[in-house]
């Protein structure tokens, strides 16, 4: 969302959940933007926040995984924000060939490297054993209580920023509505789709309630319904949201043996796949309108992950 007020509300959500996460997130966004400015990135990308959101998520990832209280974590996060700026530039050039957005791919790539490498670096990794596990069959109750449903709905938004607090999700949703009422309703539909899909597939209730099954669905819904395609493509976007929900445990199982985490890879892979497929469906893109699948088709604010 190319909207400064929405970004301010997102910052408040981070600070409300944990002031340390707020400091890392805001600091990461500022550092990534400053680094891009020094390297001569165009002003329009800087103004729209295109050089800050991946560094924001990267810094948050370091804070969550490596202990936010350690000075070494802050230094490592700062270095990671500089590196992700370079990775973002490489991703933009690579995906520009197909007119595709970078989304959160730079963050996912760097976060994956950090997750795999950190346990081998004693000054970085504060924990003991390496967090690698073999995939196991799901267990536990699949019945959701009424309060679980409500909290899961908002945690599907808060988990985008690693936040477990449902009220942080309320603030994030308020920020979306502040930027665009359409975007706010799309996020609601995406969260509901992720929740229902996870329940229909028999995911454990705790995984649904904590939002880790549904946050990718929210991101996909926003990208495919108003971000890079017309806001009227609701059914296509919700199909993508359901796909990302099903893909989340698949990627988690694939990465678990090496100690990796899915992060927002389900969102990235699903969105890029659906955008690549969209030109083959004229009723989705419209015939003869000259629009590509990676370009917004409505007056909504441009998504900050758009490749320019």
PDB file of C-alpha atoms in Angstrom:
ATOM      1  CA  UNK A   1       0.000   0.000   0.000  1.00  0.00           C
ATOM      2  CA  UNK A   2       1.528   3.267  -1.169  1.00  0.00           C
ATOM      3  CA  UNK A   3       0.111   5.155   1.807  1.00  0.00           C
ATOM      4  CA  UNK A   4       2.194   6.759   4.547  1.00  0.00           C
ATOM      5  CA  UNK A   5      -0.679   6.831   7.049  1.00  0.00           C
ATOM      6  CA  UNK A   6      -1.221   3.086   6.667  1.00  0.00           C
ATOM      7  CA  UNK A   7       2.501   2.579   7.252  1.00  0.00           C
ATOM      8  CA  UNK A   8       2.291   4.668  10.412  1.00  0.00           C
ATOM      9  CA  UNK A   9      -0.522   2.483  11.738  1.00  0.00           C
ATOM     10  CA  UNK A  10       1.519  -0.619  10.911  1.00  0.00           C
ATOM     11  CA  UNK A  11       4.377   0.865  12.940  1.00  0.00           C
ATOM     12  CA  UNK A  12       2.043   1.464  15.876  1.00  0.00           C
ATOM     13  CA  UNK A  13       0.900  -2.164  15.643  1.00  0.00           C
ATOM     14  CA  UNK A  14       4.505  -3.355  15.921  1.00  0.00           C
ATOM     15  CA  UNK A  15       5.238  -1.060  18.864  1.00  0.00           C
ATOM     16  CA  UNK A  16       2.040  -2.078  20.635  1.00  0.00           C
ATOM     17  CA  UNK A  17       2.893  -5.767  20.380  1.00  0.00           C
ATOM     18  CA  UNK A  18       6.522  -5.327  21.499  1.00  0.00           C
ATOM     19  CA  UNK A  19       8.553  -2.128  21.474  1.00  0.00           C
ATOM     20  CA  UNK A  20      11.659  -4.107  20.485  1.00  0.00           C
ATOM     21  CA  UNK A  21       9.952  -5.478  17.375  1.00  0.00           C
ATOM     22  CA  UNK A  22       8.767  -1.966  16.589  1.00  0.00           C
ATOM     23  CA  UNK A  23      12.317  -0.656  16.877  1.00  0.00           C
ATOM     24  CA  UNK A  24      13.714  -3.420  14.675  1.00  0.00           C
ATOM     25  CA  UNK A  25      10.971  -3.063  12.079  1.00  0.00           C
ATOM     26  CA  UNK A  26      11.108   0.726  11.813  1.00  0.00           C
ATOM     27  CA  UNK A  27      14.905   0.715  12.006  1.00  0.00           C
ATOM     28  CA  UNK A  28      15.136  -1.920   9.304  1.00  0.00           C
ATOM     29  CA  UNK A  29      12.817   0.001   6.998  1.00  0.00           C
ATOM     30  CA  UNK A  30      14.826   3.191   7.534  1.00  0.00           C
ATOM     31  CA  UNK A  31      18.174   1.480   7.039  1.00  0.00           C
ATOM     32  CA  UNK A  32      17.112  -0.288   3.839  1.00  0.00           C
ATOM     33  CA  UNK A  33      15.737   2.942   2.408  1.00  0.00           C
ATOM     34  CA  UNK A  34      18.856   4.895   3.374  1.00  0.00           C
ATOM     35  CA  UNK A  35      21.141   2.275   1.834  1.00  0.00           C
ATOM     36  CA  UNK A  36      19.157   2.342  -1.409  1.00  0.00           C
ATOM     37  CA  UNK A  37      19.324   6.139  -1.451  1.00  0.00           C
ATOM     38  CA  UNK A  38      23.103   6.114  -1.039  1.00  0.00           C
ATOM     39  CA  UNK A  39      23.383   3.580  -3.851  1.00  0.00           C
ATOM     40  CA  UNK A  40      21.401   5.869  -6.156  1.00  0.00           C
ATOM     41  CA  UNK A  41      18.061   4.063  -6.409  1.00  0.00           C
ATOM     42  CA  UNK A  42      15.405   6.165  -8.128  1.00  0.00           C
ATOM     43  CA  UNK A  43      13.360   8.546  -6.021  1.00  0.00           C
ATOM     44  CA  UNK A  44       9.986   7.041  -6.935  1.00  0.00           C
ATOM     45  CA  UNK A  45      11.000   3.647  -5.507  1.00  0.00           C
ATOM     46  CA  UNK A  46      12.262   5.268  -2.321  1.00  0.00           C
ATOM     47  CA  UNK A  47       9.135   7.376  -1.856  1.00  0.00           C
ATOM     48  CA  UNK A  48       6.795   4.425  -2.399  1.00  0.00           C
ATOM     49  CA  UNK A  49       8.585   2.322   0.222  1.00  0.00           C
ATOM     50  CA  UNK A  50       9.764  -0.246  -2.303  1.00  0.00           C
ATOM     51  CA  UNK A  51      13.248  -0.285  -0.783  1.00  0.00           C
ATOM     52  CA  UNK A  52      12.157  -0.537   2.846  1.00  0.00           C
ATOM     53  CA  UNK A  53       9.604  -3.301   3.308  1.00  0.00           C
ATOM     54  CA  UNK A  54      11.965  -6.223   2.682  1.00  0.00           C
ATOM     55  CA  UNK A  55      14.545  -4.767   5.059  1.00  0.00           C
ATOM     56  CA  UNK A  56      11.788  -4.201   7.632  1.00  0.00           C
ATOM     57  CA  UNK A  57      10.803  -7.880   7.508  1.00  0.00           C
ATOM     58  CA  UNK A  58      14.450  -8.973   7.517  1.00  0.00           C
ATOM     59  CA  UNK A  59      15.196  -7.006  10.676  1.00  0.00           C
ATOM     60  CA  UNK A  60      12.055  -8.387  12.329  1.00  0.00           C
ATOM     61  CA  UNK A  61      13.091 -11.916  11.384  1.00  0.00           C
ATOM     62  CA  UNK A  62      16.455 -11.414  13.083  1.00  0.00           C
ATOM     63  CA  UNK A  63      14.774 -10.003  16.190  1.00  0.00           C
ATOM     64  CA  UNK A  64      12.383 -12.950  16.476  1.00  0.00           C
ATOM     65  CA  UNK A  65      14.826 -15.756  15.711  1.00  0.00           C
ATOM     66  CA  UNK A  66      18.049 -14.447  17.235  1.00  0.00           C
ATOM     67  CA  UNK A  67      16.877 -12.730  20.458  1.00  0.00           C
ATOM     68  CA  UNK A  68      16.058  -9.049  20.130  1.00  0.00           C
ATOM     69  CA  UNK A  69      17.798  -8.129  23.412  1.00  0.00           C
ATOM     70  CA  UNK A  70      21.311  -9.064  22.253  1.00  0.00           C
ATOM     71  CA  UNK A  71      23.530  -6.271  20.827  1.00  0.00           C
ATOM     72  CA  UNK A  72      24.952  -8.812  18.390  1.00  0.00           C
ATOM     73  CA  UNK A  73      21.485  -9.348  16.967  1.00  0.00           C
ATOM     74  CA  UNK A  74      21.068  -5.631  16.288  1.00  0.00           C
ATOM     75  CA  UNK A  75      24.401  -5.477  14.460  1.00  0.00           C
ATOM     76  CA  UNK A  76      23.622  -8.614  12.482  1.00  0.00           C
ATOM     77  CA  UNK A  77      20.162  -7.298  11.575  1.00  0.00           C
ATOM     78  CA  UNK A  78      21.682  -4.019  10.356  1.00  0.00           C
ATOM     79  CA  UNK A  79      24.119  -5.903   8.128  1.00  0.00           C
ATOM     80  CA  UNK A  80      21.291  -8.109   6.822  1.00  0.00           C
ATOM     81  CA  UNK A  81      19.257  -5.002   5.909  1.00  0.00           C
ATOM     82  CA  UNK A  82      22.151  -3.751   3.794  1.00  0.00           C
ATOM     83  CA  UNK A  83      22.492  -7.094   2.045  1.00  0.00           C
ATOM     84  CA  UNK A  84      18.766  -7.402   1.350  1.00  0.00           C
ATOM     85  CA  UNK A  85      18.922  -4.047  -0.447  1.00  0.00           C
ATOM     86  CA  UNK A  86      21.360  -5.600  -2.906  1.00  0.00           C
ATOM     87  CA  UNK A  87      19.243  -8.748  -3.195  1.00  0.00           C
ATOM     88  CA  UNK A  88      16.184  -6.593  -3.916  1.00  0.00           C
ATOM     89  CA  UNK A  89      17.951  -4.861  -6.793  1.00  0.00           C
ATOM     90  CA  UNK A  90      18.983  -8.222  -8.256  1.00  0.00           C
ATOM     91  CA  UNK A  91      15.437  -9.600  -7.931  1.00  0.00           C
ATOM     92  CA  UNK A  92      13.938  -6.524  -9.599  1.00  0.00           C
ATOM     93  CA  UNK A  93      16.241  -6.887 -12.609  1.00  0.00           C
ATOM     94  CA  UNK A  94      15.600 -10.622 -12.863  1.00  0.00           C
ATOM     95  CA  UNK A  95      11.803 -10.489 -12.644  1.00  0.00           C
ATOM     96  CA  UNK A  96      11.479  -7.400 -14.836  1.00  0.00           C
ATOM     97  CA  UNK A  97      11.981  -9.708 -17.830  1.00  0.00           C
ATOM     98  CA  UNK A  98       8.531 -11.202 -17.190  1.00  0.00           C
ATOM     99  CA  UNK A  99       7.006  -7.967 -15.812  1.00  0.00           C
ATOM    100  CA  UNK A 100       6.608  -9.612 -12.417  1.00  0.00           C
ATOM    101  CA  UNK A 101       6.849  -8.031  -8.952  1.00  0.00           C
ATOM    102  CA  UNK A 102       9.561  -8.973  -6.476  1.00  0.00           C
ATOM    103  CA  UNK A 103       7.046  -9.260  -3.617  1.00  0.00           C
ATOM    104  CA  UNK A 104       8.876 -10.471  -0.481  1.00  0.00           C
ATOM    105  CA  UNK A 105      11.273 -12.757  -2.356  1.00  0.00           C
ATOM    106  CA  UNK A 106      14.414 -10.834  -1.273  1.00  0.00           C
ATOM    107  CA  UNK A 107      13.387 -11.121   2.373  1.00  0.00           C
ATOM    108  CA  UNK A 108      12.565 -14.828   2.012  1.00  0.00           C
ATOM    109  CA  UNK A 109      15.921 -15.557   0.400  1.00  0.00           C
ATOM    110  CA  UNK A 110      17.920 -13.755   3.063  1.00  0.00           C
ATOM    111  CA  UNK A 111      15.798 -15.019   5.966  1.00  0.00           C
ATOM    112  CA  UNK A 112      16.297 -18.559   4.705  1.00  0.00           C
ATOM    113  CA  UNK A 113      20.062 -18.083   4.623  1.00  0.00           C
ATOM    114  CA  UNK A 114      20.043 -16.611   8.128  1.00  0.00           C
ATOM    115  CA  UNK A 115      17.948 -19.490   9.477  1.00  0.00           C
ATOM    116  CA  UNK A 116      20.248 -22.113   8.015  1.00  0.00           C
ATOM    117  CA  UNK A 117      23.558 -20.408   8.786  1.00  0.00           C
ATOM    118  CA  UNK A 118      22.916 -18.904  12.225  1.00  0.00           C
ATOM    119  CA  UNK A 119      23.067 -22.174  14.234  1.00  0.00           C
ATOM    120  CA  UNK A 120      26.641 -22.693  13.013  1.00  0.00           C
ATOM    121  CA  UNK A 121      27.727 -19.241  14.230  1.00  0.00           C
ATOM    122  CA  UNK A 122      28.099 -19.186  18.007  1.00  0.00           C
ATOM    123  CA  UNK A 123      28.147 -15.398  18.333  1.00  0.00           C
ATOM    124  CA  UNK A 124      24.903 -15.124  16.389  1.00  0.00           C
ATOM    125  CA  UNK A 125      22.779 -18.074  17.449  1.00  0.00           C
ATOM    126  CA  UNK A 126      21.688 -17.748  21.134  1.00  0.00           C
ATOM    127  CA  UNK A 127      20.013 -21.157  21.357  1.00  0.00           C
ATOM    128  CA  UNK A 128      21.402 -24.625  21.858  1.00  0.00           C
ATOM    129  CA  UNK A 129      20.489 -27.330  19.410  1.00  0.00           C
ATOM    130  CA  UNK A 130      19.829 -26.757  15.737  1.00  0.00           C
ATOM    131  CA  UNK A 131      16.040 -26.392  15.156  1.00  0.00           C
ATOM    132  CA  UNK A 132      15.885 -29.123  12.476  1.00  0.00           C
ATOM    133  CA  UNK A 133      13.060 -31.661  12.683  1.00  0.00           C
ATOM    134  CA  UNK A 134      11.694 -34.400  10.474  1.00  0.00           C
ATOM    135  CA  UNK A 135       8.185 -33.902   9.073  1.00  0.00           C
ATOM    136  CA  UNK A 136       5.541 -35.599  11.191  1.00  0.00           C
ATOM    137  CA  UNK A 137       1.876 -36.343  10.750  1.00  0.00           C
ATOM    138  CA  UNK A 138      -0.460 -33.716  12.187  1.00  0.00           C
ATOM    139  CA  UNK A 139      -1.943 -34.416  15.592  1.00  0.00           C
ATOM    140  CA  UNK A 140      -4.307 -32.728  17.991  1.00  0.00           C
ATOM    141  CA  UNK A 141      -7.842 -31.409  17.861  1.00  0.00           C
ATOM    142  CA  UNK A 142      -9.231 -29.932  14.653  1.00  0.00           C
ATOM    143  CA  UNK A 143     -12.332 -28.417  16.274  1.00  0.00           C
ATOM    144  CA  UNK A 144     -12.165 -24.644  16.582  1.00  0.00           C
ATOM    145  CA  UNK A 145     -13.757 -22.868  19.526  1.00  0.00           C
ATOM    146  CA  UNK A 146     -15.617 -19.603  18.851  1.00  0.00           C
ATOM    147  CA  UNK A 147     -12.875 -17.515  20.462  1.00  0.00           C
ATOM    148  CA  UNK A 148     -10.247 -19.361  18.386  1.00  0.00           C
ATOM    149  CA  UNK A 149     -12.036 -18.330  15.198  1.00  0.00           C
ATOM    150  CA  UNK A 150     -12.067 -14.643  16.102  1.00  0.00           C
ATOM    151  CA  UNK A 151      -8.446 -14.571  17.200  1.00  0.00           C
ATOM    152  CA  UNK A 152      -7.304 -16.603  14.181  1.00  0.00           C
ATOM    153  CA  UNK A 153      -9.007 -14.116  11.865  1.00  0.00           C
ATOM    154  CA  UNK A 154      -6.858 -11.243  13.170  1.00  0.00           C
ATOM    155  CA  UNK A 155      -3.711 -13.277  13.772  1.00  0.00           C
ATOM    156  CA  UNK A 156      -3.733 -14.150  10.090  1.00  0.00           C
ATOM    157  CA  UNK A 157      -2.743 -10.509   9.646  1.00  0.00           C
ATOM    158  CA  UNK A 158      -0.452 -10.093  12.655  1.00  0.00           C
ATOM    159  CA  UNK A 159       1.655 -13.149  11.763  1.00  0.00           C
ATOM    160  CA  UNK A 160       2.770 -11.387   8.594  1.00  0.00           C
ATOM    161  CA  UNK A 161       5.016  -9.446  11.002  1.00  0.00           C
ATOM    162  CA  UNK A 162       5.725 -12.390  13.334  1.00  0.00           C
ATOM    163  CA  UNK A 163       3.258 -11.010  15.895  1.00  0.00           C
ATOM    164  CA  UNK A 164       1.158 -13.390  17.953  1.00  0.00           C
ATOM    165  CA  UNK A 165      -1.107 -10.727  19.443  1.00  0.00           C
ATOM    166  CA  UNK A 166      -4.552 -10.660  17.853  1.00  0.00           C
ATOM    167  CA  UNK A 167      -4.994  -6.969  18.653  1.00  0.00           C
ATOM    168  CA  UNK A 168      -1.957  -6.193  16.499  1.00  0.00           C
ATOM    169  CA  UNK A 169      -3.936  -7.762  13.653  1.00  0.00           C
ATOM    170  CA  UNK A 170      -6.813  -5.394  14.410  1.00  0.00           C
ATOM    171  CA  UNK A 171      -4.477  -2.414  14.052  1.00  0.00           C
ATOM    172  CA  UNK A 172      -2.995  -3.768  10.830  1.00  0.00           C
ATOM    173  CA  UNK A 173      -6.473  -4.226   9.382  1.00  0.00           C
ATOM    174  CA  UNK A 174      -7.336  -0.675  10.435  1.00  0.00           C
ATOM    175  CA  UNK A 175      -4.277   0.532   8.539  1.00  0.00           C
ATOM    176  CA  UNK A 176      -5.443  -1.255   5.405  1.00  0.00           C
ATOM    177  CA  UNK A 177      -8.917   0.265   5.670  1.00  0.00           C
ATOM    178  CA  UNK A 178      -7.313   3.663   6.160  1.00  0.00           C
ATOM    179  CA  UNK A 179      -5.456   3.281   2.860  1.00  0.00           C
ATOM    180  CA  UNK A 180      -8.313   1.660   0.928  1.00  0.00           C
ATOM    181  CA  UNK A 181     -11.666   0.257   1.954  1.00  0.00           C
ATOM    182  CA  UNK A 182     -11.417  -2.248  -0.883  1.00  0.00           C
ATOM    183  CA  UNK A 183      -8.033  -3.442   0.393  1.00  0.00           C
ATOM    184  CA  UNK A 184      -9.459  -3.789   3.897  1.00  0.00           C
ATOM    185  CA  UNK A 185     -12.342  -5.967   2.713  1.00  0.00           C
ATOM    186  CA  UNK A 186     -10.024  -8.009   0.502  1.00  0.00           C
ATOM    187  CA  UNK A 187      -7.794  -8.679   3.512  1.00  0.00           C
ATOM    188  CA  UNK A 188     -10.857  -9.810   5.474  1.00  0.00           C
ATOM    189  CA  UNK A 189     -11.852 -12.181   2.673  1.00  0.00           C
ATOM    190  CA  UNK A 190      -8.306 -13.508   2.452  1.00  0.00           C
ATOM    191  CA  UNK A 191      -8.139 -14.153   6.184  1.00  0.00           C
ATOM    192  CA  UNK A 192     -11.509 -15.908   6.153  1.00  0.00           C
ATOM    193  CA  UNK A 193     -10.477 -18.003   3.138  1.00  0.00           C
ATOM    194  CA  UNK A 194      -7.252 -19.057   4.822  1.00  0.00           C
ATOM    195  CA  UNK A 195      -9.097 -19.952   8.009  1.00  0.00           C
ATOM    196  CA  UNK A 196     -11.792 -21.970   6.239  1.00  0.00           C
ATOM    197  CA  UNK A 197      -9.312 -23.735   3.969  1.00  0.00           C
ATOM    198  CA  UNK A 198      -7.107 -24.790   6.875  1.00  0.00           C
ATOM    199  CA  UNK A 199     -10.139 -26.051   8.794  1.00  0.00           C
ATOM    200  CA  UNK A 200     -11.536 -27.911   5.769  1.00  0.00           C
ATOM    201  CA  UNK A 201      -8.194 -29.627   5.221  1.00  0.00           C
ATOM    202  CA  UNK A 202      -8.078 -30.751   8.855  1.00  0.00           C
ATOM    203  CA  UNK A 203      -5.198 -28.633  10.113  1.00  0.00           C
ATOM    204  CA  UNK A 204      -4.659 -28.768  13.891  1.00  0.00           C
ATOM    205  CA  UNK A 205      -6.714 -26.151  15.700  1.00  0.00           C
ATOM    206  CA  UNK A 206      -3.688 -24.566  17.447  1.00  0.00           C
ATOM    207  CA  UNK A 207      -1.996 -23.974  14.073  1.00  0.00           C
ATOM    208  CA  UNK A 208      -5.132 -22.286  12.757  1.00  0.00           C
ATOM    209  CA  UNK A 209      -5.687 -20.245  15.906  1.00  0.00           C
ATOM    210  CA  UNK A 210      -2.152 -18.845  16.026  1.00  0.00           C
ATOM    211  CA  UNK A 211      -2.415 -17.519  12.469  1.00  0.00           C
ATOM    212  CA  UNK A 212       0.534 -19.442  11.028  1.00  0.00           C
ATOM    213  CA  UNK A 213      -1.728 -21.246   8.544  1.00  0.00           C
ATOM    214  CA  UNK A 214      -3.496 -18.171   7.186  1.00  0.00           C
ATOM    215  CA  UNK A 215      -1.146 -15.192   6.907  1.00  0.00           C
ATOM    216  CA  UNK A 216       0.011 -16.120   3.411  1.00  0.00           C
ATOM    217  CA  UNK A 217      -3.629 -16.211   2.281  1.00  0.00           C
ATOM    218  CA  UNK A 218      -4.070 -12.565   3.291  1.00  0.00           C
ATOM    219  CA  UNK A 219      -1.025 -11.496   1.294  1.00  0.00           C
ATOM    220  CA  UNK A 220      -2.082 -13.434  -1.804  1.00  0.00           C
ATOM    221  CA  UNK A 221      -5.595 -11.996  -1.663  1.00  0.00           C
ATOM    222  CA  UNK A 222      -4.246  -8.438  -1.514  1.00  0.00           C
ATOM    223  CA  UNK A 223      -1.820  -9.078  -4.381  1.00  0.00           C
ATOM    224  CA  UNK A 224      -4.312 -10.693  -6.752  1.00  0.00           C
ATOM    225  CA  UNK A 225      -7.335  -8.535  -5.938  1.00  0.00           C
ATOM    226  CA  UNK A 226      -6.360  -4.902  -6.336  1.00  0.00           C
ATOM    227  CA  UNK A 227      -2.588  -5.095  -6.029  1.00  0.00           C
ATOM    228  CA  UNK A 228      -1.598  -6.414  -9.446  1.00  0.00           C
ATOM    229  CA  UNK A 229      -4.980  -7.295 -10.930  1.00  0.00           C
ATOM    230  CA  UNK A 230      -8.375  -5.631 -10.949  1.00  0.00           C
ATOM    231  CA  UNK A 231     -10.189  -5.557  -7.630  1.00  0.00           C
ATOM    232  CA  UNK A 232     -13.096  -7.382  -9.295  1.00  0.00           C
ATOM    233  CA  UNK A 233     -11.070 -10.621  -9.611  1.00  0.00           C
ATOM    234  CA  UNK A 234     -12.226 -11.769  -6.192  1.00  0.00           C
ATOM    235  CA  UNK A 235     -12.802 -15.458  -6.977  1.00  0.00           C
ATOM    236  CA  UNK A 236      -9.406 -15.791  -8.667  1.00  0.00           C
ATOM    237  CA  UNK A 237      -7.756 -14.110  -5.689  1.00  0.00           C
ATOM    238  CA  UNK A 238      -9.535 -16.314  -3.161  1.00  0.00           C
ATOM    239  CA  UNK A 239      -8.512 -19.420  -5.118  1.00  0.00           C
ATOM    240  CA  UNK A 240      -4.963 -18.169  -4.792  1.00  0.00           C
ATOM    241  CA  UNK A 241      -5.451 -17.556  -1.066  1.00  0.00           C
ATOM    242  CA  UNK A 242      -6.691 -21.123  -0.579  1.00  0.00           C
ATOM    243  CA  UNK A 243      -3.755 -22.437  -2.622  1.00  0.00           C
ATOM    244  CA  UNK A 244      -1.242 -20.572  -0.467  1.00  0.00           C
ATOM    245  CA  UNK A 245      -2.861 -21.983   2.668  1.00  0.00           C
ATOM    246  CA  UNK A 246      -2.460 -25.540   1.399  1.00  0.00           C
ATOM    247  CA  UNK A 247       1.094 -24.802   0.247  1.00  0.00           C
ATOM    248  CA  UNK A 248       2.179 -23.514   3.666  1.00  0.00           C
ATOM    249  CA  UNK A 249       2.431 -26.901   5.465  1.00  0.00           C
ATOM    250  CA  UNK A 250       3.946 -28.439   2.333  1.00  0.00           C
ATOM    251  CA  UNK A 251       6.830 -25.964   2.345  1.00  0.00           C
ATOM    252  CA  UNK A 252       7.140 -26.225   6.126  1.00  0.00           C
ATOM    253  CA  UNK A 253       7.565 -29.987   5.820  1.00  0.00           C
ATOM    254  CA  UNK A 254      10.045 -29.592   2.980  1.00  0.00           C
ATOM    255  CA  UNK A 255      12.225 -27.118   4.881  1.00  0.00           C
ATOM    256  CA  UNK A 256      11.950 -28.633   8.367  1.00  0.00           C
ATOM    257  CA  UNK A 257      14.768 -31.221   8.018  1.00  0.00           C
ATOM    258  CA  UNK A 258      17.286 -28.450   7.332  1.00  0.00           C
ATOM    259  CA  UNK A 259      15.926 -26.173  10.041  1.00  0.00           C
ATOM    260  CA  UNK A 260      14.317 -23.800   7.551  1.00  0.00           C
ATOM    261  CA  UNK A 261      10.977 -22.018   7.822  1.00  0.00           C
ATOM    262  CA  UNK A 262       8.392 -21.213   5.135  1.00  0.00           C
ATOM    263  CA  UNK A 263       8.248 -17.474   5.949  1.00  0.00           C
ATOM    264  CA  UNK A 264       6.222 -15.898   3.094  1.00  0.00           C
ATOM    265  CA  UNK A 265       7.398 -18.289   0.367  1.00  0.00           C
ATOM    266  CA  UNK A 266       3.837 -19.654  -0.096  1.00  0.00           C
ATOM    267  CA  UNK A 267       2.683 -16.109  -0.861  1.00  0.00           C
ATOM    268  CA  UNK A 268       5.554 -15.466  -3.276  1.00  0.00           C
ATOM    269  CA  UNK A 269       5.244 -18.734  -5.190  1.00  0.00           C
ATOM    270  CA  UNK A 270       1.446 -18.664  -5.375  1.00  0.00           C
ATOM    271  CA  UNK A 271       1.218 -15.040  -6.451  1.00  0.00           C
ATOM    272  CA  UNK A 272       3.901 -15.343  -9.120  1.00  0.00           C
ATOM    273  CA  UNK A 273       2.280 -18.512 -10.439  1.00  0.00           C
ATOM    274  CA  UNK A 274      -1.170 -16.958 -10.631  1.00  0.00           C
ATOM    275  CA  UNK A 275       0.176 -13.779 -12.238  1.00  0.00           C
ATOM    276  CA  UNK A 276       2.050 -15.805 -14.848  1.00  0.00           C
ATOM    277  CA  UNK A 277      -1.117 -17.758 -15.620  1.00  0.00           C
ATOM    278  CA  UNK A 278      -3.443 -14.746 -15.768  1.00  0.00           C
ATOM    279  CA  UNK A 279      -2.652 -13.664 -19.384  1.00  0.00           C
ATOM    280  CA  UNK A 280      -3.912 -17.042 -20.564  1.00  0.00           C
ATOM    281  CA  UNK A 281      -7.369 -16.179 -19.212  1.00  0.00           C
ATOM    282  CA  UNK A 282      -8.738 -13.241 -21.254  1.00  0.00           C
ATOM    283  CA  UNK A 283     -11.752 -12.883 -18.989  1.00  0.00           C
ATOM    284  CA  UNK A 284      -9.395 -12.113 -16.119  1.00  0.00           C
ATOM    285  CA  UNK A 285      -7.131  -9.618 -17.849  1.00  0.00           C
ATOM    286  CA  UNK A 286      -9.473  -8.230 -20.496  1.00  0.00           C
ATOM    287  CA  UNK A 287      -8.803  -8.444 -24.219  1.00  0.00           C
ATOM    288  CA  UNK A 288      -6.972  -5.642 -25.960  1.00  0.00           C
ATOM    289  CA  UNK A 289      -6.570  -3.452 -22.885  1.00  0.00           C
ATOM    290  CA  UNK A 290      -2.787  -3.571 -23.087  1.00  0.00           C
ATOM    291  CA  UNK A 291      -2.346  -4.437 -19.446  1.00  0.00           C
ATOM    292  CA  UNK A 292       0.122  -7.002 -18.231  1.00  0.00           C
ATOM    293  CA  UNK A 293      -0.489  -9.426 -15.391  1.00  0.00           C
ATOM    294  CA  UNK A 294       2.046  -7.624 -13.244  1.00  0.00           C
ATOM    295  CA  UNK A 295       0.430  -4.196 -13.551  1.00  0.00           C
ATOM    296  CA  UNK A 296      -2.396  -2.834 -11.404  1.00  0.00           C
ATOM    297  CA  UNK A 297      -5.661  -2.644 -13.324  1.00  0.00           C
ATOM    298  CA  UNK A 298      -7.565  -0.295 -11.024  1.00  0.00           C
ATOM    299  CA  UNK A 299      -7.083   2.995  -9.180  1.00  0.00           C
ATOM    300  CA  UNK A 300      -6.087   1.367  -5.866  1.00  0.00           C
ATOM    301  CA  UNK A 301      -2.743   2.469  -4.385  1.00  0.00           C
ATOM    302  CA  UNK A 302       0.110   0.519  -5.968  1.00  0.00           C
ATOM    303  CA  UNK A 303       1.314  -2.379  -3.851  1.00  0.00           C
ATOM    304  CA  UNK A 304       4.836  -1.672  -2.468  1.00  0.00           C
ATOM    305  CA  UNK A 305       6.108  -4.925  -3.950  1.00  0.00           C
ATOM    306  CA  UNK A 306       5.475  -3.898  -7.564  1.00  0.00           C
ATOM    307  CA  UNK A 307       8.440  -4.127  -9.903  1.00  0.00           C
ATOM    308  CA  UNK A 308       9.025  -0.740 -11.513  1.00  0.00           C
TER     309      UNK A 308
END
